[in-house]
Amino acid sequence: MTGPTADLTYLCRALKAPTLASSVTRLADRARSDGWTHEEFLAACLEREVAARQANGGEIRIRAARFPARKTLEEFDWDHQRSLRRDVVAHLGALDFVEARDNVVFLGPPGTGKTHLAVGISIRACQAGHRVQFATAAEWVARLAEAHTAGRLHDELRRLGRYPLLVIDEVGYIPFEADAANLFFQLI
């Protein structure tokens, strides 16, 4: 391989742009046949790479969040939970509360879909570019107790504070001892 193709291959590898590398030849052929300007060709190349990175980034953020299962808002069984207001869930799905740094609390008895809704909204947040951490209240307390024992509680709380969305599931299922309650409320 020599000439412009070799240069493009090298440049795409140097920029870590694998999607661009695999599509630049097809885009160049299309640009020539459709009479694109240089700017239109460049925009098409960059759009392809950005779209791929956003999709991959969303998947990486979803895996990093450690959800118990992958559940979307679209899969929620509205017939099972008739008292839930769809407009409220749709509003939460728009993620305005994440940008505003507001809290959202789902209350209800077991089996009403609280975890499903929390995961579904969180997956949307991941796809929108937000980092998310998910754990049960017991898991959060254990994590913070470990950090406290190791003398790095302050660092752990500061690190967690950089996440736009923390999900605390199953809050009502464990009794808190005084030390655990203190750690938990420091997280909140």
PDB file of C-alpha atoms in Angstrom:
ATOM      1  CA  MET A   1       0.000   0.000   0.000  1.00  0.00           C
ATOM      2  CA  THR A   2       1.411   3.360  -0.987  1.00  0.00           C
ATOM      3  CA  GLY A   3       0.215   6.894  -1.512  1.00  0.00           C
ATOM      4  CA  PRO A   4      -2.884   8.434   0.014  1.00  0.00           C
ATOM      5  CA  THR A   5      -4.389   5.095   1.103  1.00  0.00           C
ATOM      6  CA  ALA A   6      -1.311   4.198   3.139  1.00  0.00           C
ATOM      7  CA  ASP A   7      -1.232   7.696   4.597  1.00  0.00           C
ATOM      8  CA  LEU A   8      -4.904   7.467   5.605  1.00  0.00           C
ATOM      9  CA  THR A   9      -4.391   4.039   7.138  1.00  0.00           C
ATOM     10  CA  TYR A  10      -1.461   5.316   9.181  1.00  0.00           C
ATOM     11  CA  LEU A  11      -3.264   8.505  10.231  1.00  0.00           C
ATOM     12  CA  CYS A  12      -6.417   6.653  11.280  1.00  0.00           C
ATOM     13  CA  ARG A  13      -4.336   4.250  13.353  1.00  0.00           C
ATOM     14  CA  ALA A  14      -2.415   7.159  14.939  1.00  0.00           C
ATOM     15  CA  LEU A  15      -5.700   8.901  15.778  1.00  0.00           C
ATOM     16  CA  LYS A  16      -7.200   5.648  17.068  1.00  0.00           C
ATOM     17  CA  ALA A  17     -10.075   6.008  14.617  1.00  0.00           C
ATOM     18  CA  PRO A  18     -10.844   2.439  13.491  1.00  0.00           C
ATOM     19  CA  THR A  19     -14.306   3.231  12.169  1.00  0.00           C
ATOM     20  CA  LEU A  20     -12.913   5.987   9.997  1.00  0.00           C
ATOM     21  CA  ALA A  21     -10.178   3.661   8.751  1.00  0.00           C
ATOM     22  CA  SER A  22     -12.740   1.084   7.660  1.00  0.00           C
ATOM     23  CA  SER A  23     -15.093   3.564   6.001  1.00  0.00           C
ATOM     24  CA  VAL A  24     -12.850   6.268   4.487  1.00  0.00           C
ATOM     25  CA  THR A  25     -12.458   4.517   1.125  1.00  0.00           C
ATOM     26  CA  ARG A  26     -16.228   4.085   0.694  1.00  0.00           C
ATOM     27  CA  LEU A  27     -16.834   7.675   1.798  1.00  0.00           C
ATOM     28  CA  ALA A  28     -14.176   8.956  -0.627  1.00  0.00           C
ATOM     29  CA  ASP A  29     -15.790   7.026  -3.509  1.00  0.00           C
ATOM     30  CA  ARG A  30     -19.183   8.446  -2.584  1.00  0.00           C
ATOM     31  CA  ALA A  31     -17.751  11.958  -2.266  1.00  0.00           C
ATOM     32  CA  ARG A  32     -16.249  11.732  -5.766  1.00  0.00           C
ATOM     33  CA  SER A  33     -19.434  10.353  -7.320  1.00  0.00           C
ATOM     34  CA  ASP A  34     -21.740  12.827  -5.562  1.00  0.00           C
ATOM     35  CA  GLY A  35     -19.431  15.829  -5.981  1.00  0.00           C
ATOM     36  CA  TRP A  36     -18.963  16.587  -2.296  1.00  0.00           C
ATOM     37  CA  THR A  37     -16.806  19.507  -1.234  1.00  0.00           C
ATOM     38  CA  HIS A  38     -13.751  18.825   0.892  1.00  0.00           C
ATOM     39  CA  GLU A  39     -15.650  20.075   3.916  1.00  0.00           C
ATOM     40  CA  GLU A  40     -18.582  17.738   3.253  1.00  0.00           C
ATOM     41  CA  PHE A  41     -16.225  14.778   2.915  1.00  0.00           C
ATOM     42  CA  LEU A  42     -14.395  15.670   6.128  1.00  0.00           C
ATOM     43  CA  ALA A  43     -17.690  16.155   7.978  1.00  0.00           C
ATOM     44  CA  ALA A  44     -18.954  12.742   6.800  1.00  0.00           C
ATOM     45  CA  CYS A  45     -15.732  11.081   7.958  1.00  0.00           C
ATOM     46  CA  LEU A  46     -15.820  12.726  11.351  1.00  0.00           C
ATOM     47  CA  GLU A  47     -19.546  12.064  11.824  1.00  0.00           C
ATOM     48  CA  ARG A  48     -18.981   8.356  11.206  1.00  0.00           C
ATOM     49  CA  GLU A  49     -16.183   8.176  13.789  1.00  0.00           C
ATOM     50  CA  VAL A  50     -18.024  10.259  16.385  1.00  0.00           C
ATOM     51  CA  ALA A  51     -21.162   8.112  16.043  1.00  0.00           C
ATOM     52  CA  ALA A  52     -19.107   4.950  16.533  1.00  0.00           C
ATOM     53  CA  ARG A  53     -17.334   6.381  19.554  1.00  0.00           C
ATOM     54  CA  GLN A  54     -20.581   7.483  21.145  1.00  0.00           C
ATOM     55  CA  ALA A  55     -22.112   4.047  20.639  1.00  0.00           C
ATOM     56  CA  ASN A  56     -19.015   2.298  21.977  1.00  0.00           C
ATOM     57  CA  GLY A  57     -18.712   4.744  24.857  1.00  0.00           C
ATOM     58  CA  GLY A  58     -22.309   4.084  25.872  1.00  0.00           C
ATOM     59  CA  GLU A  59     -21.671   0.346  25.945  1.00  0.00           C
ATOM     60  CA  ILE A  60     -18.487   0.819  27.955  1.00  0.00           C
ATOM     61  CA  ARG A  61     -20.317   3.038  30.466  1.00  0.00           C
ATOM     62  CA  ILE A  62     -23.167   0.495  30.717  1.00  0.00           C
ATOM     63  CA  ARG A  63     -20.718  -2.324  31.520  1.00  0.00           C
ATOM     64  CA  ALA A  64     -18.822  -0.130  34.008  1.00  0.00           C
ATOM     65  CA  ALA A  65     -22.047   0.742  35.863  1.00  0.00           C
ATOM     66  CA  ARG A  66     -22.469  -2.925  36.897  1.00  0.00           C
ATOM     67  CA  PHE A  67     -26.224  -3.187  36.496  1.00  0.00           C
ATOM     68  CA  PRO A  68     -27.781  -6.403  37.817  1.00  0.00           C
ATOM     69  CA  ALA A  69     -29.513  -6.857  34.445  1.00  0.00           C
ATOM     70  CA  ARG A  70     -29.941  -4.848  31.284  1.00  0.00           C
ATOM     71  CA  LYS A  71     -33.453  -3.408  31.348  1.00  0.00           C
ATOM     72  CA  THR A  72     -34.699  -0.505  29.276  1.00  0.00           C
ATOM     73  CA  LEU A  73     -37.595   1.862  29.830  1.00  0.00           C
ATOM     74  CA  GLU A  74     -39.152   0.584  26.618  1.00  0.00           C
ATOM     75  CA  GLU A  75     -39.327  -2.929  28.119  1.00  0.00           C
ATOM     76  CA  PHE A  76     -41.135  -1.803  31.274  1.00  0.00           C
ATOM     77  CA  ASP A  77     -44.465  -3.594  31.835  1.00  0.00           C
ATOM     78  CA  TRP A  78     -46.912  -0.733  32.238  1.00  0.00           C
ATOM     79  CA  ASP A  79     -49.835  -3.161  32.619  1.00  0.00           C
ATOM     80  CA  HIS A  80     -48.228  -4.654  35.723  1.00  0.00           C
ATOM     81  CA  GLN A  81     -47.795  -1.233  37.344  1.00  0.00           C
ATOM     82  CA  ARG A  82     -50.854   0.807  36.420  1.00  0.00           C
ATOM     83  CA  SER A  83     -50.453   3.439  39.166  1.00  0.00           C
ATOM     84  CA  LEU A  84     -47.205   4.726  37.691  1.00  0.00           C
ATOM     85  CA  ARG A  85     -47.478   7.925  35.693  1.00  0.00           C
ATOM     86  CA  ARG A  86     -45.905   7.542  32.252  1.00  0.00           C
ATOM     87  CA  ASP A  87     -45.370  11.276  31.870  1.00  0.00           C
ATOM     88  CA  VAL A  88     -43.226  11.356  35.025  1.00  0.00           C
ATOM     89  CA  VAL A  89     -41.114   8.438  33.815  1.00  0.00           C
ATOM     90  CA  ALA A  90     -40.778  10.064  30.385  1.00  0.00           C
ATOM     91  CA  HIS A  91     -39.610  13.263  32.068  1.00  0.00           C
ATOM     92  CA  LEU A  92     -37.031  11.316  34.089  1.00  0.00           C
ATOM     93  CA  GLY A  93     -35.950   9.565  30.886  1.00  0.00           C
ATOM     94  CA  ALA A  94     -35.082  12.978  29.443  1.00  0.00           C
ATOM     95  CA  LEU A  95     -32.340  13.115  32.132  1.00  0.00           C
ATOM     96  CA  ASP A  96     -32.912  16.735  33.144  1.00  0.00           C
ATOM     97  CA  PHE A  97     -32.459  15.684  36.778  1.00  0.00           C
ATOM     98  CA  VAL A  98     -28.902  14.522  36.035  1.00  0.00           C
ATOM     99  CA  GLU A  99     -27.891  17.900  34.626  1.00  0.00           C
ATOM    100  CA  ALA A 100     -29.620  19.668  37.541  1.00  0.00           C
ATOM    101  CA  ARG A 101     -27.914  17.313  40.041  1.00  0.00           C
ATOM    102  CA  ASP A 102     -31.303  16.497  41.575  1.00  0.00           C
ATOM    103  CA  ASN A 103     -32.157  13.324  43.459  1.00  0.00           C
ATOM    104  CA  VAL A 104     -34.809  10.859  42.355  1.00  0.00           C
ATOM    105  CA  VAL A 105     -36.341   8.402  44.807  1.00  0.00           C
ATOM    106  CA  PHE A 106     -38.533   5.448  43.843  1.00  0.00           C
ATOM    107  CA  LEU A 107     -40.704   4.239  46.717  1.00  0.00           C
ATOM    108  CA  GLY A 108     -42.890   1.181  46.780  1.00  0.00           C
ATOM    109  CA  PRO A 109     -43.196  -2.410  47.880  1.00  0.00           C
ATOM    110  CA  PRO A 110     -41.043  -5.164  46.399  1.00  0.00           C
ATOM    111  CA  GLY A 111     -41.845  -6.245  42.850  1.00  0.00           C
ATOM    112  CA  THR A 112     -43.213  -2.935  41.598  1.00  0.00           C
ATOM    113  CA  GLY A 113     -40.454  -2.180  39.089  1.00  0.00           C
ATOM    114  CA  LYS A 114     -38.280   0.286  40.986  1.00  0.00           C
ATOM    115  CA  THR A 115     -35.041  -1.431  39.991  1.00  0.00           C
ATOM    116  CA  HIS A 116     -36.200  -1.807  36.375  1.00  0.00           C
ATOM    117  CA  LEU A 117     -36.954   1.913  36.158  1.00  0.00           C
ATOM    118  CA  ALA A 118     -33.674   2.867  37.831  1.00  0.00           C
ATOM    119  CA  VAL A 119     -31.684   0.669  35.443  1.00  0.00           C
ATOM    120  CA  GLY A 120     -33.651   1.865  32.397  1.00  0.00           C
ATOM    121  CA  ILE A 121     -33.091   5.523  33.210  1.00  0.00           C
ATOM    122  CA  SER A 122     -29.449   4.839  34.048  1.00  0.00           C
ATOM    123  CA  ILE A 123     -28.871   3.084  30.724  1.00  0.00           C
ATOM    124  CA  ARG A 124     -30.240   6.166  28.980  1.00  0.00           C
ATOM    125  CA  ALA A 125     -27.810   8.262  31.007  1.00  0.00           C
ATOM    126  CA  CYS A 126     -24.909   6.024  29.938  1.00  0.00           C
ATOM    127  CA  GLN A 127     -25.938   6.320  26.296  1.00  0.00           C
ATOM    128  CA  ALA A 128     -26.128  10.100  26.701  1.00  0.00           C
ATOM    129  CA  GLY A 129     -22.516  10.197  27.878  1.00  0.00           C
ATOM    130  CA  HIS A 130     -22.965  10.172  31.657  1.00  0.00           C
ATOM    131  CA  ARG A 131     -20.993   7.880  33.934  1.00  0.00           C
ATOM    132  CA  VAL A 132     -23.146   5.815  36.299  1.00  0.00           C
ATOM    133  CA  GLN A 133     -22.459   3.577  39.287  1.00  0.00           C
ATOM    134  CA  PHE A 134     -25.107   1.092  40.466  1.00  0.00           C
ATOM    135  CA  ALA A 135     -25.117  -0.944  43.677  1.00  0.00           C
ATOM    136  CA  THR A 136     -27.449  -2.036  46.432  1.00  0.00           C
ATOM    137  CA  ALA A 137     -27.396  -0.129  49.718  1.00  0.00           C
ATOM    138  CA  ALA A 138     -25.614  -3.071  51.346  1.00  0.00           C
ATOM    139  CA  GLU A 139     -22.952  -3.062  48.614  1.00  0.00           C
ATOM    140  CA  TRP A 140     -22.437   0.694  48.978  1.00  0.00           C
ATOM    141  CA  VAL A 141     -22.056   0.386  52.742  1.00  0.00           C
ATOM    142  CA  ALA A 142     -19.566  -2.485  52.368  1.00  0.00           C
ATOM    143  CA  ARG A 143     -17.580  -0.487  49.804  1.00  0.00           C
ATOM    144  CA  LEU A 144     -17.464   2.574  52.038  1.00  0.00           C
ATOM    145  CA  ALA A 145     -16.615   0.523  55.136  1.00  0.00           C
ATOM    146  CA  GLU A 146     -13.690  -1.023  53.255  1.00  0.00           C
ATOM    147  CA  ALA A 147     -12.495   2.439  52.196  1.00  0.00           C
ATOM    148  CA  HIS A 148     -12.884   3.711  55.776  1.00  0.00           C
ATOM    149  CA  THR A 149     -10.889   0.789  57.158  1.00  0.00           C
ATOM    150  CA  ALA A 150      -8.144   1.435  54.581  1.00  0.00           C
ATOM    151  CA  GLY A 151      -8.056   5.129  55.520  1.00  0.00           C
ATOM    152  CA  ARG A 152      -9.279   6.333  52.147  1.00  0.00           C
ATOM    153  CA  LEU A 153     -12.951   7.120  52.806  1.00  0.00           C
ATOM    154  CA  HIS A 154     -12.539  10.792  51.919  1.00  0.00           C
ATOM    155  CA  ASP A 155     -10.871   9.874  48.610  1.00  0.00           C
ATOM    156  CA  GLU A 156     -13.582   7.319  47.798  1.00  0.00           C
ATOM    157  CA  LEU A 157     -16.385   9.792  48.516  1.00  0.00           C
ATOM    158  CA  ARG A 158     -14.653  12.442  46.405  1.00  0.00           C
ATOM    159  CA  ARG A 159     -14.221   9.937  43.550  1.00  0.00           C
ATOM    160  CA  LEU A 160     -17.884   8.910  43.740  1.00  0.00           C
ATOM    161  CA  GLY A 161     -18.882  12.581  43.769  1.00  0.00           C
ATOM    162  CA  ARG A 162     -17.533  12.869  40.235  1.00  0.00           C
ATOM    163  CA  TYR A 163     -20.196  10.463  38.950  1.00  0.00           C
ATOM    164  CA  PRO A 164     -23.218  12.329  37.604  1.00  0.00           C
ATOM    165  CA  LEU A 165     -25.494   9.434  38.619  1.00  0.00           C
ATOM    166  CA  LEU A 166     -25.242   7.035  41.555  1.00  0.00           C
ATOM    167  CA  VAL A 167     -27.996   4.456  41.944  1.00  0.00           C
ATOM    168  CA  ILE A 168     -28.651   3.037  45.396  1.00  0.00           C
ATOM    169  CA  ASP A 169     -30.975   0.044  45.140  1.00  0.00           C
ATOM    170  CA  GLU A 170     -32.742  -1.944  47.849  1.00  0.00           C
ATOM    171  CA  VAL A 171     -32.433   0.730  50.519  1.00  0.00           C
ATOM    172  CA  GLY A 172     -35.250  -0.653  52.648  1.00  0.00           C
ATOM    173  CA  TYR A 173     -33.971  -4.222  52.759  1.00  0.00           C
ATOM    174  CA  ILE A 174     -31.186  -3.919  55.330  1.00  0.00           C
ATOM    175  CA  PRO A 175     -31.116  -2.604  58.874  1.00  0.00           C
ATOM    176  CA  PHE A 176     -28.307  -0.108  59.375  1.00  0.00           C
ATOM    177  CA  GLU A 177     -26.008  -0.186  62.377  1.00  0.00           C
ATOM    178  CA  ALA A 178     -24.822   3.236  63.535  1.00  0.00           C
ATOM    179  CA  ASP A 179     -21.464   3.053  61.711  1.00  0.00           C
ATOM    180  CA  ALA A 180     -23.060   1.760  58.516  1.00  0.00           C
ATOM    181  CA  ALA A 181     -25.749   4.441  58.653  1.00  0.00           C
ATOM    182  CA  ASN A 182     -23.088   7.122  59.061  1.00  0.00           C
ATOM    183  CA  LEU A 183     -21.172   5.838  56.011  1.00  0.00           C
ATOM    184  CA  PHE A 184     -24.363   5.552  53.981  1.00  0.00           C
ATOM    185  CA  PHE A 185     -25.456   9.095  54.747  1.00  0.00           C
ATOM    186  CA  GLN A 186     -22.016  10.414  53.877  1.00  0.00           C
ATOM    187  CA  LEU A 187     -22.547   8.872  50.431  1.00  0.00           C
ATOM    188  CA  ILE A 188     -25.956  10.470  50.081  1.00  0.00           C
TER     189      ILE A 188
END
